[in-house]
Amino acid sequence: MMDACFGIRHRRNAGKATMPPASGFFIDVDHSNGVQPSEGHCANWSAGGRGQGLTSGADRNKLDVYGLFCGSCPHSFIRYMEDVTTPGERLNYSECMVQQMLRDIPPHVPIIVSYDISCKLAGRFCDPRLTFVLPALHVYGHVLRCQLLFGIRATESVGLIDGESVERIWPPFRRFGPQVKEMAQDNRRNFLNYVADTMNFARIMSIITVDEFLQKAGESRETVLSSLKAKPTAATSKKAEAIRSLYRVACERQYLIDHAATERGQRMNRLLTVTNQKLLKKTRSIVAKFNGLHQSDQLDYQDFISPNSEGFQQLLHINGDIAQKARAVKLRDLYFRCKEESQRVAAEATTILSDTDEDYI
Ligand SMILES: [Zn+2]
Ligand SMILES: [Zn+2]
């Protein structure tokens, strides 16, 4: 999957690079030839490339990098990055990345390339290993011909992969946009390589097998269902109300903590610290108020500091973990229904066939 993000830029005069920029995940794109879209392409393409409208005249004078182009596997592991050094997203970026894939990926491995405008790239390659597809959501921006020829749902062997994996990389990446814009080029690349490495590593740590997943989801099922069936009493609803307020405060604090990591956040560090302390005080006062009214059922301040804290496990509808578990339960249900369906269809087909045989006799 490949895509560009125009939030990760670089100011031409920012910092002085002391070393040539490290490559790491980065590929440098050759712009000596303008890559033209293949025959019969969709109309939503202008000669200068996509995303031009996002770059003002002032930006063109100030910037030397306009965005980041990224390639990932279906699990959102970052594999390649390229600096977008033209004011729009040209086909050079994607073509160069696909060429790199052909060099890196062993020759017996088929490659499915999912890109928002795959229909324009497909005709430029004749390597039999390559299949070009349009991602599941982006496909609706294309004409019917593209939807049926290139849509990922019309492609064999991909299952329900949506081809949108890079989109899931941008949210954590984007918040570093203002910071990397002002870095020297060498530091900027080192930093982005480091972010990519860290994100990949975190994903490796979270991988589990299908069997493990099914077992865990099966265990969660009982918890989720019993929580859903339980009717709240008046006392528990008061408690729920308090915990919900605590959750809102914890989320707000988490947001400020995350924001402190950005360049803008660092500039307003003092304000963020003061606001954070105020919010902690608010948490304390909500807990104290509840404990004052309910002698038998006490809350502990330490259990409600961050949105992931223990205390929030008690509540189903405000609890991200239960929502996550519910998703796992749904996925497990879907897995079994899919299995059943194939058996059901096979059984039905056999019946139809045997009926037909009898008719002929
Ligand atoms: Zn198209
Ligand atoms: Zn993968």
CSV table of C-alpha atoms and ligand atoms in Angstrom, one decimal:
chain,number,residue,atom,x,y,z
A,1,MET,CA,0.0,0.0,0.0
A,2,MET,CA,1.3,3.4,-0.9
A,3,ASP,CA,0.1,7.0,-0.2
A,4,ALA,CA,1.3,10.5,0.4
A,5,CYS,CA,0.7,12.8,3.3
A,6,PHE,CA,1.2,16.6,2.8
A,7,GLY,CA,1.4,17.3,6.5
A,8,ILE,CA,5.1,16.2,6.8
A,9,ARG,CA,7.1,19.0,5.2
A,10,HIS,CA,10.5,20.7,5.4
A,11,ARG,CA,11.4,24.3,5.3
A,12,ARG,CA,14.2,25.0,2.8
A,13,ASN,CA,16.3,27.1,5.2
A,14,ALA,CA,15.7,25.1,8.4
A,15,GLY,CA,18.9,24.0,10.2
A,16,LYS,CA,22.2,23.3,8.7
A,17,ALA,CA,22.8,19.7,7.8
A,18,THR,CA,26.2,18.5,9.0
A,19,MET,CA,26.0,15.1,7.5
A,20,PRO,CA,24.4,13.8,4.3
A,21,PRO,CA,20.9,12.5,5.2
A,22,ALA,CA,20.8,8.8,6.1
A,23,SER,CA,18.8,6.6,3.8
A,24,GLY,CA,17.3,4.0,6.2
A,25,PHE,CA,13.7,3.7,4.9
A,26,PHE,CA,14.2,6.5,2.4
A,27,ILE,CA,14.4,6.1,-1.3
A,28,ASP,CA,15.5,9.2,-3.4
A,29,VAL,CA,13.2,9.7,-6.4
A,30,ASP,CA,14.5,10.6,-9.8
A,31,HIS,CA,12.5,13.4,-11.4
A,32,SER,CA,14.5,13.8,-14.6
A,33,ASN,CA,11.6,12.2,-16.4
A,34,GLY,CA,8.0,13.1,-15.8
A,35,VAL,CA,6.1,9.8,-15.5
A,36,GLN,CA,2.9,9.9,-17.5
A,37,PRO,CA,-0.3,8.1,-16.5
A,38,SER,CA,-1.1,4.9,-18.5
A,39,GLU,CA,-3.7,4.9,-21.3
A,40,GLY,CA,-7.4,5.4,-20.5
A,41,HIS,CA,-6.8,6.7,-17.1
A,42,CYS,CA,-9.5,8.4,-14.9
A,43,ALA,CA,-10.2,12.1,-15.3
A,44,ASN,CA,-9.2,13.1,-11.8
A,45,TRP,CA,-5.6,13.8,-12.6
A,46,SER,CA,-3.9,17.0,-13.6
A,47,ALA,CA,-0.5,17.3,-15.4
A,48,GLY,CA,1.4,18.6,-12.3
A,49,GLY,CA,0.1,15.8,-10.2
A,50,ARG,CA,-2.3,15.3,-7.3
A,51,GLY,CA,-2.3,17.5,-4.1
A,52,GLN,CA,-1.2,20.6,-5.9
A,53,GLY,CA,-4.1,22.6,-4.4
A,54,LEU,CA,-2.6,22.0,-1.0
A,55,THR,CA,0.5,24.0,-1.8
A,56,SER,CA,0.3,27.8,-1.9
A,57,GLY,CA,2.7,30.1,-3.7
A,58,ALA,CA,4.3,31.1,-0.4
A,59,ASP,CA,4.8,27.5,0.5
A,60,ARG,CA,6.6,27.0,-2.8
A,61,ASN,CA,9.1,29.7,-2.0
A,62,LYS,CA,9.7,28.4,1.6
A,63,LEU,CA,9.6,24.6,1.3
A,64,ASP,CA,12.0,22.0,-0.2
A,65,VAL,CA,9.9,19.0,0.9
A,66,TYR,CA,6.1,19.2,0.5
A,67,GLY,CA,5.1,15.9,2.0
A,68,LEU,CA,6.0,12.3,2.8
A,69,PHE,CA,5.3,9.3,0.5
A,70,CYS,CA,5.1,6.0,2.3
A,71,GLY,CA,4.9,2.3,1.4
A,72,SER,CA,3.7,-0.3,3.9
A,73,CYS,CA,2.6,-4.0,4.0
A,74,PRO,CA,-1.1,-4.8,4.8
A,75,HIS,CA,-0.3,-4.8,8.5
A,76,SER,CA,0.9,-1.2,8.4
A,77,PHE,CA,4.6,-2.0,8.8
A,78,ILE,CA,6.5,0.8,7.2
A,79,ARG,CA,8.7,-0.5,4.4
A,80,TYR,CA,9.7,2.6,2.4
A,81,MET,CA,9.6,6.4,2.6
A,82,GLU,CA,10.2,9.1,0.0
A,83,ASP,CA,10.3,12.9,0.4
A,84,VAL,CA,7.8,14.6,-1.9
A,85,THR,CA,10.0,17.3,-3.4
A,86,THR,CA,7.4,18.6,-5.9
A,87,PRO,CA,4.3,20.6,-5.0
A,88,GLY,CA,2.0,17.7,-6.0
A,89,GLU,CA,2.0,13.9,-5.8
A,90,ARG,CA,3.5,12.8,-9.2
A,91,LEU,CA,3.5,9.3,-10.5
A,92,ASN,CA,7.4,9.3,-10.1
A,93,TYR,CA,7.0,8.5,-6.4
A,94,SER,CA,4.9,5.5,-6.8
A,95,GLU,CA,6.7,4.2,-9.9
A,96,CYS,CA,10.1,4.5,-8.1
A,97,MET,CA,8.7,2.7,-5.0
A,98,VAL,CA,7.3,-0.2,-7.1
A,99,GLN,CA,10.7,-0.6,-8.9
A,100,GLN,CA,12.4,-0.8,-5.5
A,101,MET,CA,9.9,-3.5,-4.4
A,102,LEU,CA,10.7,-5.5,-7.5
A,103,ARG,CA,14.4,-5.4,-6.6
A,104,ASP,CA,13.9,-6.1,-2.9
A,105,ILE,CA,11.1,-8.8,-2.8
A,106,PRO,CA,12.2,-12.3,-3.8
A,107,PRO,CA,11.2,-13.2,-7.4
A,108,HIS,CA,8.8,-16.0,-6.5
A,109,VAL,CA,6.6,-13.7,-4.3
A,110,PRO,CA,3.6,-12.1,-6.1
A,111,ILE,CA,3.2,-8.4,-5.2
A,112,ILE,CA,-0.2,-6.7,-4.9
A,113,VAL,CA,0.2,-2.9,-5.1
A,114,SER,CA,-2.6,-1.0,-3.5
A,115,TYR,CA,-2.5,2.7,-4.4
A,116,ASP,CA,-5.3,5.4,-4.6
A,117,ILE,CA,-4.6,5.8,-8.3
A,118,SER,CA,-3.3,2.4,-9.3
A,119,CYS,CA,-5.4,2.6,-12.5
A,120,LYS,CA,-2.9,5.2,-13.8
A,121,LEU,CA,0.2,3.2,-12.8
A,122,ALA,CA,-0.8,-0.3,-13.9
A,123,GLY,CA,-0.1,0.1,-17.6
A,124,ARG,CA,3.5,1.3,-16.9
A,125,PHE,CA,4.6,-2.2,-15.7
A,126,CYS,CA,4.6,-5.5,-17.5
A,127,ASP,CA,6.2,-7.6,-14.7
A,128,PRO,CA,3.9,-10.7,-14.2
A,129,ARG,CA,4.5,-10.6,-10.4
A,130,LEU,CA,2.6,-7.3,-10.1
A,131,THR,CA,-1.1,-6.8,-9.6
A,132,PHE,CA,-2.4,-3.3,-9.2
A,133,VAL,CA,-5.5,-2.6,-7.0
A,134,LEU,CA,-7.5,0.4,-5.8
A,135,PRO,CA,-8.0,0.4,-2.0
A,136,ALA,CA,-11.5,-0.5,-0.7
A,137,LEU,CA,-12.6,3.1,0.2
A,138,HIS,CA,-10.7,5.1,-2.4
A,139,VAL,CA,-12.2,2.9,-5.2
A,140,TYR,CA,-15.5,4.9,-5.0
A,141,GLY,CA,-13.8,7.9,-6.4
A,142,HIS,CA,-13.1,6.1,-9.7
A,143,VAL,CA,-15.3,5.3,-12.7
A,144,LEU,CA,-17.1,2.0,-12.9
A,145,ARG,CA,-14.5,0.6,-15.3
A,146,CYS,CA,-11.7,1.2,-12.7
A,147,GLN,CA,-13.9,-0.2,-9.9
A,148,LEU,CA,-14.4,-3.5,-11.7
A,149,LEU,CA,-10.9,-3.8,-13.2
A,150,PHE,CA,-8.8,-2.6,-10.2
A,151,GLY,CA,-11.0,-2.6,-7.1
A,152,ILE,CA,-9.5,-4.6,-4.3
A,153,ARG,CA,-12.8,-6.4,-3.7
A,154,ALA,CA,-12.7,-7.6,-7.3
A,155,THR,CA,-9.2,-9.0,-6.9
A,156,GLU,CA,-8.6,-12.7,-6.1
A,157,SER,CA,-6.5,-13.9,-3.2
A,158,VAL,CA,-6.6,-10.8,-1.0
A,159,GLY,CA,-9.5,-11.8,1.2
A,160,LEU,CA,-10.9,-8.8,3.1
A,161,ILE,CA,-7.7,-6.7,3.2
A,162,ASP,CA,-8.8,-3.1,2.5
A,163,GLY,CA,-5.5,-1.9,1.0
A,164,GLU,CA,-5.7,1.3,3.2
A,165,SER,CA,-2.9,0.4,5.6
A,166,VAL,CA,-0.8,3.6,5.0
A,167,GLU,CA,-3.8,5.7,6.1
A,168,ARG,CA,-3.4,4.1,9.6
A,169,ILE,CA,0.2,5.2,9.7
A,170,TRP,CA,-0.6,8.9,9.2
A,171,PRO,CA,-2.3,9.8,12.5
A,172,PRO,CA,0.7,9.0,14.7
A,173,PHE,CA,3.1,10.4,12.1
A,174,ARG,CA,1.3,13.7,11.5
A,175,ARG,CA,1.8,15.1,14.9
A,176,PHE,CA,5.5,15.3,14.3
A,177,GLY,CA,4.8,17.5,11.2
A,178,PRO,CA,5.6,20.9,12.7
A,179,GLN,CA,8.7,19.5,14.5
A,180,VAL,CA,10.4,17.9,11.4
A,181,LYS,CA,9.6,20.9,9.3
A,182,GLU,CA,12.2,22.9,11.3
A,183,MET,CA,14.9,20.3,11.6
A,184,ALA,CA,18.1,20.1,9.6
A,185,GLN,CA,17.6,17.5,6.7
A,186,ASP,CA,20.0,15.0,8.3
A,187,ASN,CA,18.3,15.2,11.7
A,188,ARG,CA,14.9,15.1,10.1
A,189,ARG,CA,15.6,11.8,8.3
A,190,ASN,CA,17.2,10.2,11.3
A,191,PHE,CA,14.2,11.2,13.3
A,192,LEU,CA,11.6,9.9,10.8
A,193,ASN,CA,13.6,6.6,10.4
A,194,TYR,CA,13.6,6.3,14.2
A,195,VAL,CA,9.8,6.9,14.4
A,196,ALA,CA,9.2,4.3,11.6
A,197,ASP,CA,11.4,1.8,13.4
A,198,THR,CA,9.6,2.3,16.7
A,199,MET,CA,6.2,2.0,15.1
A,200,ASN,CA,7.2,-1.2,13.3
A,201,PHE,CA,8.7,-2.7,16.5
A,202,ALA,CA,5.5,-1.9,18.5
A,203,ARG,CA,3.5,-3.7,15.8
A,204,ILE,CA,5.7,-6.8,15.9
A,205,MET,CA,5.2,-7.0,19.7
A,206,SER,CA,1.5,-7.0,19.2
A,207,ILE,CA,1.2,-9.8,16.7
A,208,ILE,CA,-0.6,-12.9,17.8
A,209,THR,CA,-1.6,-16.0,15.8
A,210,VAL,CA,-5.2,-16.7,14.7
A,211,ASP,CA,-5.5,-19.6,17.2
A,212,GLU,CA,-4.4,-17.3,20.0
A,213,PHE,CA,-6.7,-14.6,18.8
A,214,LEU,CA,-9.7,-17.0,18.7
A,215,GLN,CA,-9.0,-18.3,22.1
A,216,LYS,CA,-8.7,-14.9,23.7
A,217,ALA,CA,-11.8,-13.6,21.9
A,218,GLY,CA,-13.7,-16.7,23.1
A,219,GLU,CA,-12.6,-15.9,26.7
A,220,SER,CA,-13.6,-12.3,26.3
A,221,ARG,CA,-17.0,-13.2,24.9
A,222,GLU,CA,-18.4,-14.2,28.3
A,223,THR,CA,-17.2,-11.1,30.0
A,224,VAL,CA,-18.5,-8.8,27.3
A,225,LEU,CA,-21.9,-10.5,27.2
A,226,SER,CA,-22.4,-10.6,30.9
A,227,SER,CA,-21.5,-6.9,31.2
A,228,LEU,CA,-24.0,-6.1,28.5
A,229,LYS,CA,-26.8,-8.1,30.2
A,230,ALA,CA,-26.2,-6.6,33.7
A,231,LYS,CA,-28.8,-3.9,34.6
A,232,PRO,CA,-27.3,-1.0,36.5
A,233,THR,CA,-28.8,-0.3,39.9
A,234,ALA,CA,-29.3,3.3,41.2
A,235,ALA,CA,-26.1,3.0,43.3
A,236,THR,CA,-24.0,1.7,40.4
A,237,SER,CA,-25.4,4.4,38.1
A,238,LYS,CA,-24.2,7.1,40.5
A,239,LYS,CA,-20.8,5.4,40.4
A,240,ALA,CA,-20.9,5.1,36.7
A,241,GLU,CA,-21.6,8.8,36.5
A,242,ALA,CA,-18.6,9.7,38.6
A,243,ILE,CA,-16.3,7.3,36.7
A,244,ARG,CA,-17.6,8.8,33.4
A,245,SER,CA,-16.6,12.3,34.6
A,246,LEU,CA,-13.2,10.9,35.7
A,247,TYR,CA,-12.8,9.4,32.3
A,248,ARG,CA,-13.4,12.6,30.5
A,249,VAL,CA,-10.8,14.3,32.7
A,250,ALA,CA,-8.3,11.5,32.1
A,251,CYS,CA,-8.8,11.7,28.3
A,252,GLU,CA,-8.3,15.5,28.4
A,253,ARG,CA,-5.1,15.0,30.3
A,254,GLN,CA,-3.9,12.3,27.9
A,255,TYR,CA,-4.5,14.7,25.0
A,256,LEU,CA,-2.4,17.4,26.6
A,257,ILE,CA,0.4,14.9,27.4
A,258,ASP,CA,0.4,13.8,23.8
A,259,HIS,CA,0.3,17.4,22.6
A,260,ALA,CA,3.4,18.2,24.8
A,261,ALA,CA,5.4,15.9,22.5
A,262,THR,CA,4.9,18.2,19.5
A,263,GLU,CA,6.8,21.3,18.6
A,264,ARG,CA,3.9,23.6,19.4
A,265,GLY,CA,3.3,21.7,22.6
A,266,GLN,CA,6.9,22.3,23.7
A,267,ARG,CA,6.5,26.0,23.2
A,268,MET,CA,3.5,26.1,25.4
A,269,ASN,CA,5.0,23.7,27.9
A,270,ARG,CA,4.3,25.8,31.0
A,271,LEU,CA,0.6,26.3,30.2
A,272,LEU,CA,0.3,22.6,29.6
A,273,THR,CA,1.9,21.7,32.9
A,274,VAL,CA,-0.4,24.1,34.8
A,275,THR,CA,-3.5,22.8,33.0
A,276,ASN,CA,-2.5,19.2,33.7
A,277,GLN,CA,-2.1,19.9,37.4
A,278,LYS,CA,-5.5,21.6,37.4
A,279,LEU,CA,-7.0,18.5,35.8
A,280,LEU,CA,-5.3,16.2,38.3
A,281,LYS,CA,-6.8,18.3,41.1
A,282,LYS,CA,-10.2,17.9,39.4
A,283,THR,CA,-9.8,14.1,39.4
A,284,ARG,CA,-9.0,14.2,43.1
A,285,SER,CA,-12.0,16.4,43.9
A,286,ILE,CA,-14.4,14.1,41.9
A,287,VAL,CA,-13.1,11.1,43.8
A,288,ALA,CA,-13.3,12.9,47.2
A,289,LYS,CA,-16.9,14.0,46.5
A,290,PHE,CA,-18.0,10.5,45.6
A,291,ASN,CA,-16.2,8.9,48.6
A,292,GLY,CA,-17.8,11.5,50.9
A,293,LEU,CA,-21.3,10.4,49.8
A,294,HIS,CA,-20.7,6.6,49.5
A,295,GLN,CA,-19.0,5.3,52.6
A,296,SER,CA,-19.3,1.6,51.6
A,297,ASP,CA,-18.1,2.0,48.0
A,298,GLN,CA,-14.9,4.0,47.8
A,299,LEU,CA,-12.9,5.0,44.7
A,300,ASP,CA,-9.1,5.2,44.7
A,301,TYR,CA,-7.6,8.3,43.0
A,302,GLN,CA,-4.7,6.2,41.7
A,303,ASP,CA,-7.0,4.1,39.6
A,304,PHE,CA,-8.2,7.0,37.4
A,305,ILE,CA,-5.1,8.8,36.3
A,306,SER,CA,-4.9,7.9,32.6
A,307,PRO,CA,-7.6,6.6,30.2
A,308,ASN,CA,-5.9,3.1,30.4
A,309,SER,CA,-6.0,3.0,34.2
A,310,GLU,CA,-7.5,0.1,36.2
A,311,GLY,CA,-10.5,2.0,37.5
A,312,PHE,CA,-12.1,2.4,34.1
A,313,GLN,CA,-12.3,-1.4,33.6
A,314,GLN,CA,-15.5,-1.3,35.7
A,315,LEU,CA,-17.5,0.5,33.2
A,316,LEU,CA,-18.5,-1.0,29.9
A,317,HIS,CA,-19.6,1.8,27.7
A,318,ILE,CA,-16.8,4.3,28.6
A,319,ASN,CA,-14.2,1.6,28.5
A,320,GLY,CA,-12.0,1.4,25.4
A,321,ASP,CA,-10.7,-2.0,26.5
A,322,ILE,CA,-14.2,-3.6,26.5
A,323,ALA,CA,-15.0,-1.9,23.2
A,324,GLN,CA,-11.8,-3.5,21.8
A,325,LYS,CA,-12.9,-6.8,23.3
A,326,ALA,CA,-16.3,-6.5,21.7
A,327,ARG,CA,-14.6,-5.9,18.3
A,328,ALA,CA,-12.6,-9.1,18.9
A,329,VAL,CA,-15.8,-11.0,19.8
A,330,LYS,CA,-17.5,-9.7,16.6
A,331,LEU,CA,-14.5,-10.8,14.5
A,332,ARG,CA,-14.5,-14.2,16.1
A,333,ASP,CA,-18.2,-14.6,15.3
A,334,LEU,CA,-17.6,-13.5,11.7
A,335,TYR,CA,-14.8,-16.1,11.4
A,336,PHE,CA,-17.1,-18.9,12.4
A,337,ARG,CA,-20.0,-17.7,10.3
A,338,CYS,CA,-17.7,-17.6,7.2
A,339,LYS,CA,-16.6,-21.2,7.9
A,340,GLU,CA,-20.2,-22.3,8.3
A,341,GLU,CA,-21.2,-20.5,5.2
A,342,SER,CA,-18.7,-22.3,3.0
A,343,GLN,CA,-20.0,-25.7,4.4
A,344,ARG,CA,-23.6,-24.6,3.9
A,345,VAL,CA,-23.0,-23.5,0.3
A,346,ALA,CA,-21.2,-26.8,-0.4
A,347,ALA,CA,-24.0,-28.8,1.0
A,348,GLU,CA,-26.6,-26.8,-0.9
A,349,ALA,CA,-24.6,-27.2,-4.2
A,350,THR,CA,-24.5,-31.0,-3.7
A,351,THR,CA,-28.2,-31.1,-3.2
A,352,ILE,CA,-28.9,-29.1,-6.3
A,353,LEU,CA,-26.5,-31.3,-8.3
A,354,SER,CA,-28.1,-34.5,-7.1
A,355,ASP,CA,-31.6,-33.1,-7.8
A,356,THR,CA,-30.5,-32.3,-11.4
A,357,ASP,CA,-29.1,-35.8,-11.8
A,358,GLU,CA,-32.5,-37.3,-10.9
A,359,ASP,CA,-34.3,-35.1,-13.4
A,360,TYR,CA,-32.0,-36.4,-16.1
A,361,ILE,CA,-32.7,-40.0,-15.1
B,1,ZN,ZN,-9.4,5.1,-11.9
B,2,ZN,ZN,2.8,-7.3,7.1
